[in-house]
Coordinates of C-alpha atoms in Angstrom, one line a residue:
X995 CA 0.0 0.0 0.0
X996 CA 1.5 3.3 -1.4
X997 CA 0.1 6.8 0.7
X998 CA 1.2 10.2 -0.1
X999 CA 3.1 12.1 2.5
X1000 CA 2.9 15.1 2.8
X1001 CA 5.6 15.4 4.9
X1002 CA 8.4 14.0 2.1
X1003 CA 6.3 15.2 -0.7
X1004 CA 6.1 11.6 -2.3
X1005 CA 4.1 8.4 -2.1
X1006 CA 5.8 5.8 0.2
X1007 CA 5.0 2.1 1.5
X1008 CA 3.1 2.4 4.4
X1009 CA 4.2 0.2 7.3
X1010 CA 2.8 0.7 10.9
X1011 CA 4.9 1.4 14.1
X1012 CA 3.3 -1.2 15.7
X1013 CA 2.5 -4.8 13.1
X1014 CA -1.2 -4.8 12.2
X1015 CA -2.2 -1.5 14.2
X1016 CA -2.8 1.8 13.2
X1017 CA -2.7 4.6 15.0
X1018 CA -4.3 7.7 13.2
X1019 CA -5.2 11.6 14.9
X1020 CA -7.3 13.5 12.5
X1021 CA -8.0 17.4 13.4
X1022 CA -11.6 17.4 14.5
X1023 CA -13.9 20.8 14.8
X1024 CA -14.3 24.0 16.8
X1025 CA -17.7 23.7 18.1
X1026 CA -19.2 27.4 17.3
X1027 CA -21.0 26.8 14.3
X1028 CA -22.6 24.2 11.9
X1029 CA -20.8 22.2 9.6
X1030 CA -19.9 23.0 6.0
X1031 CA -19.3 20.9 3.4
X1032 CA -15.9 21.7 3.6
X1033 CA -15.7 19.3 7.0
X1034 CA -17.5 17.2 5.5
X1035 CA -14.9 16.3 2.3
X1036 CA -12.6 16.1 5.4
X1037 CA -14.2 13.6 7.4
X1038 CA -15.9 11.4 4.6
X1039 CA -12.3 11.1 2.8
X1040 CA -10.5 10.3 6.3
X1041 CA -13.6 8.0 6.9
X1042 CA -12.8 6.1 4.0
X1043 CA -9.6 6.0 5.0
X1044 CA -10.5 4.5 7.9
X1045 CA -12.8 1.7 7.0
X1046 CA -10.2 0.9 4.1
X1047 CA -7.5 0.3 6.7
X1048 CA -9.9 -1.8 8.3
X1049 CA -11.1 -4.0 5.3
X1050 CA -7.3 -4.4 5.3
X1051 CA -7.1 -6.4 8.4
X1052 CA -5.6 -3.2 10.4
X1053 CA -7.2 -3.0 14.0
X1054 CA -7.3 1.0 14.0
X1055 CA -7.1 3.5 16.9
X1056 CA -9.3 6.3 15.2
X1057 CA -9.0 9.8 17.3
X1058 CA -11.0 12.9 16.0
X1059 CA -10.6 15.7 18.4
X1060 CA -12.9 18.8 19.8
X1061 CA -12.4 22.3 20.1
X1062 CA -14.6 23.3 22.7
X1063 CA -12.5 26.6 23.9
X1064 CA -11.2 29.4 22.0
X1065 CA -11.6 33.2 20.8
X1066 CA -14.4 32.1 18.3
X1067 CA -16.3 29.8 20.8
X1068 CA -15.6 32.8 23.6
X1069 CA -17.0 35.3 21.3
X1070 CA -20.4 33.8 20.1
X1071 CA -21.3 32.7 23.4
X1072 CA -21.0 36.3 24.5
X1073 CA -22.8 37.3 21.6
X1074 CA -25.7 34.8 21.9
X1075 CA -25.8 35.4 25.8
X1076 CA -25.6 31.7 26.8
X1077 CA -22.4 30.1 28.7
X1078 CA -19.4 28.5 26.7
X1079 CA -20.8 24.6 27.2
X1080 CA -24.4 25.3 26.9
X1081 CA -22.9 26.7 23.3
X1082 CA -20.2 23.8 22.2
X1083 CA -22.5 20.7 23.4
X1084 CA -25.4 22.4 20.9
X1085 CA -23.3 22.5 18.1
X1086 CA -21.4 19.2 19.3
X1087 CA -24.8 17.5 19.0
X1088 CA -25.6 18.9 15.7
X1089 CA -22.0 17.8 14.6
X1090 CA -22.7 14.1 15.5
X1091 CA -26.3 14.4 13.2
X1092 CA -24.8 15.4 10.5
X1093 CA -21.5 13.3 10.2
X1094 CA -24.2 10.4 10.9
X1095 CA -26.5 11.3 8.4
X1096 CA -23.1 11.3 6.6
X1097 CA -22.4 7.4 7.3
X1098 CA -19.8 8.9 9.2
X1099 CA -18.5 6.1 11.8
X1100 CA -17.9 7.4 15.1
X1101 CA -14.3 7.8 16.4
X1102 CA -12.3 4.9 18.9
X1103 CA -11.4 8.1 20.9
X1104 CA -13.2 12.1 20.9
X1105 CA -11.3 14.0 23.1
X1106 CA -12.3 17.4 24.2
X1107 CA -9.7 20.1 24.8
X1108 CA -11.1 21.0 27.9
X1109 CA -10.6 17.4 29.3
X1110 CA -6.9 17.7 28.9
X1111 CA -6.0 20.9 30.7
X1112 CA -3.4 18.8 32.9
X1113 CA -1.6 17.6 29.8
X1114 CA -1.6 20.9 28.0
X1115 CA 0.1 22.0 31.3
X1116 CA 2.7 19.7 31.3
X1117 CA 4.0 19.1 27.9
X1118 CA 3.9 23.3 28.2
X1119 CA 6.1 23.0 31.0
X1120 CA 8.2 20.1 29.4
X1121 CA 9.0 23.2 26.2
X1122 CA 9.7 25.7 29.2
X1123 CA 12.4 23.2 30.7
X1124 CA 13.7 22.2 27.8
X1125 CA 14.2 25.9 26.4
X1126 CA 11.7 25.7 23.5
X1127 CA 9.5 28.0 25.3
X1128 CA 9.0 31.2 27.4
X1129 CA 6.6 33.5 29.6
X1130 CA 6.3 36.6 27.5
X1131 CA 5.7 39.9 29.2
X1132 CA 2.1 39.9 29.3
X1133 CA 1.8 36.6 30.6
X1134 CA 1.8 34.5 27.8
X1135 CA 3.4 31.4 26.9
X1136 CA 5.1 31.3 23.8
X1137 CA 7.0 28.6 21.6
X1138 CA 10.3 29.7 20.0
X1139 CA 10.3 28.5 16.9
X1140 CA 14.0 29.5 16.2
X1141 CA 14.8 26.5 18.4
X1142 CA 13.5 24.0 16.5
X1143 CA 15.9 23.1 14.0
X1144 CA 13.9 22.3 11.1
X1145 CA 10.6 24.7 10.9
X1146 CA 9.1 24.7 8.1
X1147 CA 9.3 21.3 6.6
X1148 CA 6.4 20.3 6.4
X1149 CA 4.8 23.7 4.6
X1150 CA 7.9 24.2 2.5
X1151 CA 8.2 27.4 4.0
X1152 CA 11.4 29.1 5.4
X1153 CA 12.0 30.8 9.1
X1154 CA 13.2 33.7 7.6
X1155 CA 10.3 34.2 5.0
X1156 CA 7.7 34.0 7.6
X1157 CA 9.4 36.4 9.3
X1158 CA 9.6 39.2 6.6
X1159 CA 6.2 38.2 5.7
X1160 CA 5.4 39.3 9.4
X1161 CA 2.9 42.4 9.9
X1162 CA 4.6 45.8 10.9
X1163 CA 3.0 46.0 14.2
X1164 CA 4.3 42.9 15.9
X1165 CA 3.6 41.8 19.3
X1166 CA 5.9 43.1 21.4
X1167 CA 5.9 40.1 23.9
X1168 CA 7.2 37.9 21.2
X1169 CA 10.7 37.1 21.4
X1170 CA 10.2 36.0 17.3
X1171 CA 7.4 37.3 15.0
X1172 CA 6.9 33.8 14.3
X1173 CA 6.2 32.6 17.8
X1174 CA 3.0 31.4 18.7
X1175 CA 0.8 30.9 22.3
X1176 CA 0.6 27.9 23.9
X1177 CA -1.0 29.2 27.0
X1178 CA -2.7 32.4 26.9
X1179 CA -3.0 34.4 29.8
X1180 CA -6.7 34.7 30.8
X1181 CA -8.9 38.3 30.2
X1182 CA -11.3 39.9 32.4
X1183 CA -14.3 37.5 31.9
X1184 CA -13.1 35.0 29.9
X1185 CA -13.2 31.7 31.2
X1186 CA -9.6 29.8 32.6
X1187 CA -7.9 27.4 34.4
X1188 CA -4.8 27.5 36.9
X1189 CA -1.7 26.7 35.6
X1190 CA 2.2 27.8 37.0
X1191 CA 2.1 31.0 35.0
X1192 CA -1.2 32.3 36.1
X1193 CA -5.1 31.9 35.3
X1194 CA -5.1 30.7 31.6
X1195 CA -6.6 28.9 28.5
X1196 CA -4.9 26.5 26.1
X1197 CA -3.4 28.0 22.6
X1198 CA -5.3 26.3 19.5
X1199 CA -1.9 24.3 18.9
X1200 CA -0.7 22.6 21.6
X1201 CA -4.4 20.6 22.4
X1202 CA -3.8 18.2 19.4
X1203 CA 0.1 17.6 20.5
X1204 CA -1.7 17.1 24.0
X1205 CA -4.5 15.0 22.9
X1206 CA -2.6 12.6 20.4
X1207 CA -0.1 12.3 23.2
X1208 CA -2.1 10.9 25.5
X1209 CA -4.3 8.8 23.4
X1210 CA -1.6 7.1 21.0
X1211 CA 1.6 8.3 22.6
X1212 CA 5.1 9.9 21.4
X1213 CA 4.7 8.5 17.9
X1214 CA 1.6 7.2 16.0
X1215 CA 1.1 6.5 12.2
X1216 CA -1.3 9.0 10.5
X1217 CA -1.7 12.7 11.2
X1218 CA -4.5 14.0 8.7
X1219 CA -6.1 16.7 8.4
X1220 CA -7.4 19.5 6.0
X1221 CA -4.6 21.3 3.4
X1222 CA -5.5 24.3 5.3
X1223 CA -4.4 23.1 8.3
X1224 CA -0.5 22.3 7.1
X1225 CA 0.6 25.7 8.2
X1226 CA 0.1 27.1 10.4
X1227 CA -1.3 24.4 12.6
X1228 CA 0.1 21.1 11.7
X1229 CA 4.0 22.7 11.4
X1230 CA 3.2 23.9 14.8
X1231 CA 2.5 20.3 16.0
X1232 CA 5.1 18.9 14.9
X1233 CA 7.4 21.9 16.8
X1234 CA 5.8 20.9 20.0
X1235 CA 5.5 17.3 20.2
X1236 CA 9.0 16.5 18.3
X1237 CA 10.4 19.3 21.2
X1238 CA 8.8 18.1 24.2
X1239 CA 9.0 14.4 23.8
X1240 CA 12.1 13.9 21.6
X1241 CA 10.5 11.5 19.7
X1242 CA 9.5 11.2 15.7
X1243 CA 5.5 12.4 16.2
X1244 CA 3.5 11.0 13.1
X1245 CA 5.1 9.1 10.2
X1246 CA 2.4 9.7 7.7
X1247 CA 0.8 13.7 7.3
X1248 CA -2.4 13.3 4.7
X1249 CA -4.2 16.2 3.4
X1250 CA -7.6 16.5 1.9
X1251 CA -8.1 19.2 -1.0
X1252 CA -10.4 22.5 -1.1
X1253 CA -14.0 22.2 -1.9
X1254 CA -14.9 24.8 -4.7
X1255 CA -18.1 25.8 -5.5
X1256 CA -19.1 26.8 -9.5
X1257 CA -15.7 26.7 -9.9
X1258 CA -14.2 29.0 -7.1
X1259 CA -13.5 28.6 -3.3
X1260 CA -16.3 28.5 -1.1
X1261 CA -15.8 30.9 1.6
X1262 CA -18.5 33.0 3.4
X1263 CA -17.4 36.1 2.2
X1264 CA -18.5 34.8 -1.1
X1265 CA -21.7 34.0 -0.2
X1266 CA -21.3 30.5 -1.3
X1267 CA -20.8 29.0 2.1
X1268 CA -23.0 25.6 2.2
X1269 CA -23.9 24.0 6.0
X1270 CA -24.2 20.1 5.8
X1271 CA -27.4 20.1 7.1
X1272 CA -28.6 22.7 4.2
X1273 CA -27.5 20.1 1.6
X1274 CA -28.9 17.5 2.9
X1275 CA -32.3 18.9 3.2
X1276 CA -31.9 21.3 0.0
X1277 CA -34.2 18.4 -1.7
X1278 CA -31.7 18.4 -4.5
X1279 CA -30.4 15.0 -2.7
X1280 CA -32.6 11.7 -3.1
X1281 CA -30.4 10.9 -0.1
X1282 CA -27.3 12.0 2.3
X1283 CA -25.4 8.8 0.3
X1284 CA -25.4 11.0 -3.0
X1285 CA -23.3 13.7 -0.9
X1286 CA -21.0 11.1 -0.2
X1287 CA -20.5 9.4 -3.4
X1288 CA -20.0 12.7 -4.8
X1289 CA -17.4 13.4 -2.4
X1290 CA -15.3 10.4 -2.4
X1291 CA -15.3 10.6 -6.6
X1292 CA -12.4 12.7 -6.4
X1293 CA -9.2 12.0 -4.7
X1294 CA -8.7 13.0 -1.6
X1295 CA -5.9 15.1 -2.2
X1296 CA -7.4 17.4 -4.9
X1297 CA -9.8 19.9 -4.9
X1298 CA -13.3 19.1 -5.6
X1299 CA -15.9 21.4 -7.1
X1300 CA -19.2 21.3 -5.7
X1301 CA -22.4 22.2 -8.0
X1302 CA -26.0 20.9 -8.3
X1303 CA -24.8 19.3 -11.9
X1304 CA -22.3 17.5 -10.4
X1305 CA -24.5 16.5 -7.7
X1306 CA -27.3 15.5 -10.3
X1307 CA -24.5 13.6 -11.8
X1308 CA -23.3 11.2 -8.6
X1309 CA -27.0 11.2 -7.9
X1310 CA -27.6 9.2 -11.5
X1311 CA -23.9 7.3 -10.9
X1312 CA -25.3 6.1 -8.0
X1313 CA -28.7 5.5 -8.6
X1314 CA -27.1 2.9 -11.6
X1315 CA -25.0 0.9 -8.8
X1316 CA -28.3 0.5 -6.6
X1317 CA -30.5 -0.6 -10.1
X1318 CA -27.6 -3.5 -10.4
X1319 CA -28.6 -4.8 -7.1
X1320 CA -32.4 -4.2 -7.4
X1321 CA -34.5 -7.8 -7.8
X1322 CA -31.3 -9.7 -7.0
X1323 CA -30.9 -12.1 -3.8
X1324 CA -27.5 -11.6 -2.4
X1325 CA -25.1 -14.8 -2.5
X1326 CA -24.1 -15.5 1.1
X1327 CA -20.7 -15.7 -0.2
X1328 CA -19.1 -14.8 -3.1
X1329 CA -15.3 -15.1 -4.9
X1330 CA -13.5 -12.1 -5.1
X1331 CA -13.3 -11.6 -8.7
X1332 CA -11.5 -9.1 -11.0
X1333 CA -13.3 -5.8 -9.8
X1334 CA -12.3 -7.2 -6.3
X1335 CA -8.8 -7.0 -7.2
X1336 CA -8.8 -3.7 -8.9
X1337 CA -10.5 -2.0 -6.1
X1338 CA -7.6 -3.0 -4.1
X1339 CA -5.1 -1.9 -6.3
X1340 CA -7.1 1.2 -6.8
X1341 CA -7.7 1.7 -2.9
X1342 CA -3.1 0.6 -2.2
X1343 CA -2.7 3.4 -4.4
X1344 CA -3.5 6.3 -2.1
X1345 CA -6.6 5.8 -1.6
X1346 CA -8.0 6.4 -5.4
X1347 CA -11.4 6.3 -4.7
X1348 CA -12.4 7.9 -8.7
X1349 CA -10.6 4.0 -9.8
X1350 CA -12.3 2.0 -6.9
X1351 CA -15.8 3.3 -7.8
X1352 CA -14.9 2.8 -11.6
X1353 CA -14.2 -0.5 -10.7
X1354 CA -18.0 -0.8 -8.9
X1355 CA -19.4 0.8 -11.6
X1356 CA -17.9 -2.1 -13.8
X1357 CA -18.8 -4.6 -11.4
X1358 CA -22.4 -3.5 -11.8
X1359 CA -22.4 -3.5 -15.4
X1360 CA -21.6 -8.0 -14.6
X1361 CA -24.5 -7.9 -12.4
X1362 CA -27.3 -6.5 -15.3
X1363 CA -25.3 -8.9 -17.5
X1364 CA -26.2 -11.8 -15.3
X1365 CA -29.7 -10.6 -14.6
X1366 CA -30.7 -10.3 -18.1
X1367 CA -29.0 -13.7 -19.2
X1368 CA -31.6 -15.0 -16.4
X1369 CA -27.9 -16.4 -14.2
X1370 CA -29.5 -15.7 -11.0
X1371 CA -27.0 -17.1 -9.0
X1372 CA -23.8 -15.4 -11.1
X1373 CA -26.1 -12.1 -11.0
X1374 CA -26.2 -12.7 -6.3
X1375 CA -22.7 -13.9 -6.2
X1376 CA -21.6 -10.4 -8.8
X1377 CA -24.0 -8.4 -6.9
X1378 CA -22.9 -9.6 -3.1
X1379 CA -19.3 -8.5 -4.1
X1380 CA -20.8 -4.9 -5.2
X1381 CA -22.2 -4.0 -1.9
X1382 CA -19.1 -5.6 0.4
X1383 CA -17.0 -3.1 -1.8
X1384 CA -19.6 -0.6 -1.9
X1385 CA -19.5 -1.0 1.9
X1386 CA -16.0 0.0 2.3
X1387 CA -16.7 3.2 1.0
X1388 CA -19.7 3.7 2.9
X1389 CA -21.9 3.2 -0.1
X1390 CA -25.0 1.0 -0.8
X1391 CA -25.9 0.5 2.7
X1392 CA -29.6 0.8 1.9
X1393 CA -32.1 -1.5 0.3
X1394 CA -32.5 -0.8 -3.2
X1395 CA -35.9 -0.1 -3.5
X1396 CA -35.5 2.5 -0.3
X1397 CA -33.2 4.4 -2.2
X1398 CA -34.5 4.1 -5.6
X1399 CA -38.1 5.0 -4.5
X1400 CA -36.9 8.8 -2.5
X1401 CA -37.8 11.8 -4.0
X1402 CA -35.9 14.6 -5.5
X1403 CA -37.1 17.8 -5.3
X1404 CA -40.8 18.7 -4.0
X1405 CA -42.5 15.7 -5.6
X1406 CA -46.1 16.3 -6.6
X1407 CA -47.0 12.6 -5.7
X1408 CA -46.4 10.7 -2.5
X1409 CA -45.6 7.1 -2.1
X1410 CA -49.1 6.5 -1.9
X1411 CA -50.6 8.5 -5.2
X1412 CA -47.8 6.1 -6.8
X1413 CA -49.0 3.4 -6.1
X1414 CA -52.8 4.7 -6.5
X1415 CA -51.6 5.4 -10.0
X1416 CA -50.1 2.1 -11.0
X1417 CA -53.0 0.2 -9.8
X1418 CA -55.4 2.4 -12.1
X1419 CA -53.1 1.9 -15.0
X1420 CA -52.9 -1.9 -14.3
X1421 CA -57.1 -1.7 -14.3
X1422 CA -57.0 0.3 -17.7
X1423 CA -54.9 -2.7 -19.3
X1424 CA -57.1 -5.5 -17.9
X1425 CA -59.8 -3.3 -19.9
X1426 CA -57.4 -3.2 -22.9
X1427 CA -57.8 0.7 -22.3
X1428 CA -54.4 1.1 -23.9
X1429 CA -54.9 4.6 -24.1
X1430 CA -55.6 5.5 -20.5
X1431 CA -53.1 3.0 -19.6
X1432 CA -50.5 5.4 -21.2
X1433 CA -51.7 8.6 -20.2
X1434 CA -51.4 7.5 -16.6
X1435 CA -47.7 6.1 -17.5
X1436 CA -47.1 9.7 -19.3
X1437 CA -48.3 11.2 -15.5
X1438 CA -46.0 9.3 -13.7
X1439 CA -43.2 10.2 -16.2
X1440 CA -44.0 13.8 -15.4
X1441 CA -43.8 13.3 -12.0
X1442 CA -39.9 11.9 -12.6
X1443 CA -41.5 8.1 -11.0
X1444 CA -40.3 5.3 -14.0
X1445 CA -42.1 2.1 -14.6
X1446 CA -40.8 -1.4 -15.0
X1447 CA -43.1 -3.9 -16.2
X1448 CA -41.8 -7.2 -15.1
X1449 CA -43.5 -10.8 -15.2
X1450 CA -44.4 -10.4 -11.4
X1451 CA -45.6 -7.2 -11.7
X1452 CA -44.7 -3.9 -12.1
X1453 CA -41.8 -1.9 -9.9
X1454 CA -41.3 1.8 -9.8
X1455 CA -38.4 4.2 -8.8
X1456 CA -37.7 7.7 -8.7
X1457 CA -35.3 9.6 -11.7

């Protein structure tokens, strides 16, 4: 299995510290707000990941942190008059609702920030003893990033070009424009914690080097994460953890690409800033699934531009993979065949989820093969191998006809007026009322509901 590093800027073979288990921190969310699709493309391609791993034969240690204290989360709870947790367990809860509505599998280990206070302290102190960090003037804590030999490796970028690309008015305190807090010394009603240099809160930084710490020690496998988060974030890790523990910190660093939307970065200032939860209830989705195919058709390491044609388009993609399995009695077991074997190669080589699902939609293409030769038992054994590598991904986890039958868009007829309508157009054929048997086909067309006439009856799904 070959992953991409974005640490050595090159694919390499990925072996595990420890034989058969991996250990893997992804950055998790500040709790102040909903969740964009942006998260979304992070935690579906990192879920993937994941439950690849796992197909694998890995046992994996999964740890997705929480932010549940900084200037943002300070700020809106101030602004919405409510305290600090009654804010960041809301939006925690609506977090969990979306990534599950995602087919997002929960973490081994969620760690909040505010549950490791103790170990924020003390690998703060460890910096302090070990000379990689300082109490500023104002009461700070600050890292020096001109001890760490080697800043800047992971982001490409140079000490000294941070530096000149510092603003004018620099904080005094700092020893280094390119210093950063790891403890900040508390405000006048903001909320803190005792620590040796005074009433404080953690620095955004040092809670993942904290949290990963504790919960997969010195050094673990995987560090992923958003490409935003390389620099300054994830450099700043690896300054802290590599300083205070001496050891190597993560051997992998994976980054997931931008979501664009229409072809340019979504960002709120744009106004084209989607919430999860809008998406999924926009009614342009038959079902959250669709999101999620659409998102693991790209490669997780390039961007991926979101738009309702390209949703329209994993909607149809998928819809085909779920027709494949529609009237066919899964095999109980099955030999893995050719698409089997090029899923895998497609999934060893970083993950290349656009080959893996090419390889389903192959697979699928067997299945009608089978169906219409009338090889039943080819067509379950083809069709049972679809969904167990459909499952990997997190796809085809519902019954066909559930997801075949939802409605796109505000439908004009219910379930019900379906049926109503296919049993009056059956009663116009028994008449030989050919005519008003294809009017009320014609209806149903209209209404985007399509009609298979079968031996046993007839069958209907949503376009």
């Amino acid at each position: 299995m070959q992953i991409f590093n974005s640490l050595t800027g090159r694919k390499e073979e990925f072996r595990t510290h420890q034989p058969g288990v991996v250990r893997m921190y992804v950055c998790g969310d500040t709790v102040y707000d909903f969740c964009h699709i942006g998260h979304a493309r992070s935690k579906v391609a990192f879920d993937i990941v994941r439950r690849y791993l796992e197909y694998r034969g890995y046992q994996v240690v999964f740890v997705r942190n929480i932010t549940d204290i900084d200037d943002k989360i300070i700020k809106r709870a101030a602004e919405n008059g409510e305290t600090i947790q009654s804010l960041t367990e809301r939006f925690t809860r609506f977090m969990h609702e979306d990534y599950d509505r995602l087919g997002i599998l929960p973490p081994t280990h969620e760690p909040k920030a505010t549950e490791h206070i103790q170990g924020i302290i003390d690998m703060t102190q460890q910096l302090i003893d070990k000379g990689y960090a300082y109490v500023a003037s104002n009461g700070d804590v600050l890292y020096s990033v001109s001890k760490f030999e080697g800043y800047g490796q992971l982001s490409g970028r140079a000490l000294e070009d941070l530096r000149a690309g510092a603003r004018v008015a620099v904080d005094e305190a700092k020893h280094d424009p390119a210093d950063f807090v790891l403890w900040k010394r508390a405000k006048p009603g903001e909320p803190f914690w005792p620590s040796p240099w005074g009433d404080g809160r953690p620095g955004w930084h040092i809670e993942c080097s904290a949290m990963s710490l504790d919960l997969l020690g010195s050094h673990f496998d995987i560090h992923g994460g958003g490409m935003d988060l390389k620099f300054p974030h994830h450099e700043n890790e690896i300054a802290q953890s590599c300083a205070a523990t001496g050891d190597t910190f993560a051997s992998w660093w994976m980054h997931n690409g931008f979501v664009n939307v229409d072809d340019e970065k979504m960002s709120k200032s744009l106004g084209n800033f989607f919430r999860i939860r809008d998406v999924l209830d926009s009614g342009h989705l038959r079902d959250p699934e669709v999101l999620r195919f659409f998102l693991a058709s790209s490669q997780y390491r390039g961007p991926i531009n979101y738009s309702l044609v390209q949703i329209e388009q994993a909607d149809a993609a998928l819809g085909r993979l779920y027709t494949a399995l529609r009237d066919v009695p899964l095999a109980e077991a099955f030999t893995p065949g050719e698409a089997t074997r090029r899923f895998q190669a497609a999934m060893d080589d970083d993950f290349n989820t656009p080959d893996a699902i090419a390889a389903l939609q192959t697979l699928a293409t067997e299945v009608n093969r089978a169906k219409g030769a009338g090889d039943l038992a080819a067509a379950g054994a083809l069709a049972a191998e679809l969904k167990s590598l459909g499952g990997v991904l997190g796809l085809l986890q519902l019954p066909p006809e559930a997801f075949l039958q939802k409605a796109v868009g505000a439908s004009a007829l219910s379930d019900a007026d379906i049926e109503r309508l296919i049993a009056e157009r059956k009663a116009a054929r028994a008449a030989r009322n050919f005519k008003e048997a294809d009017r009320v086909r014609q209806q149903l067309s209209d209404a985007g509901v399509i009609l298979e006439d079968k031996p046993e009856g007839t069958t209907w799904r949503r376009s």
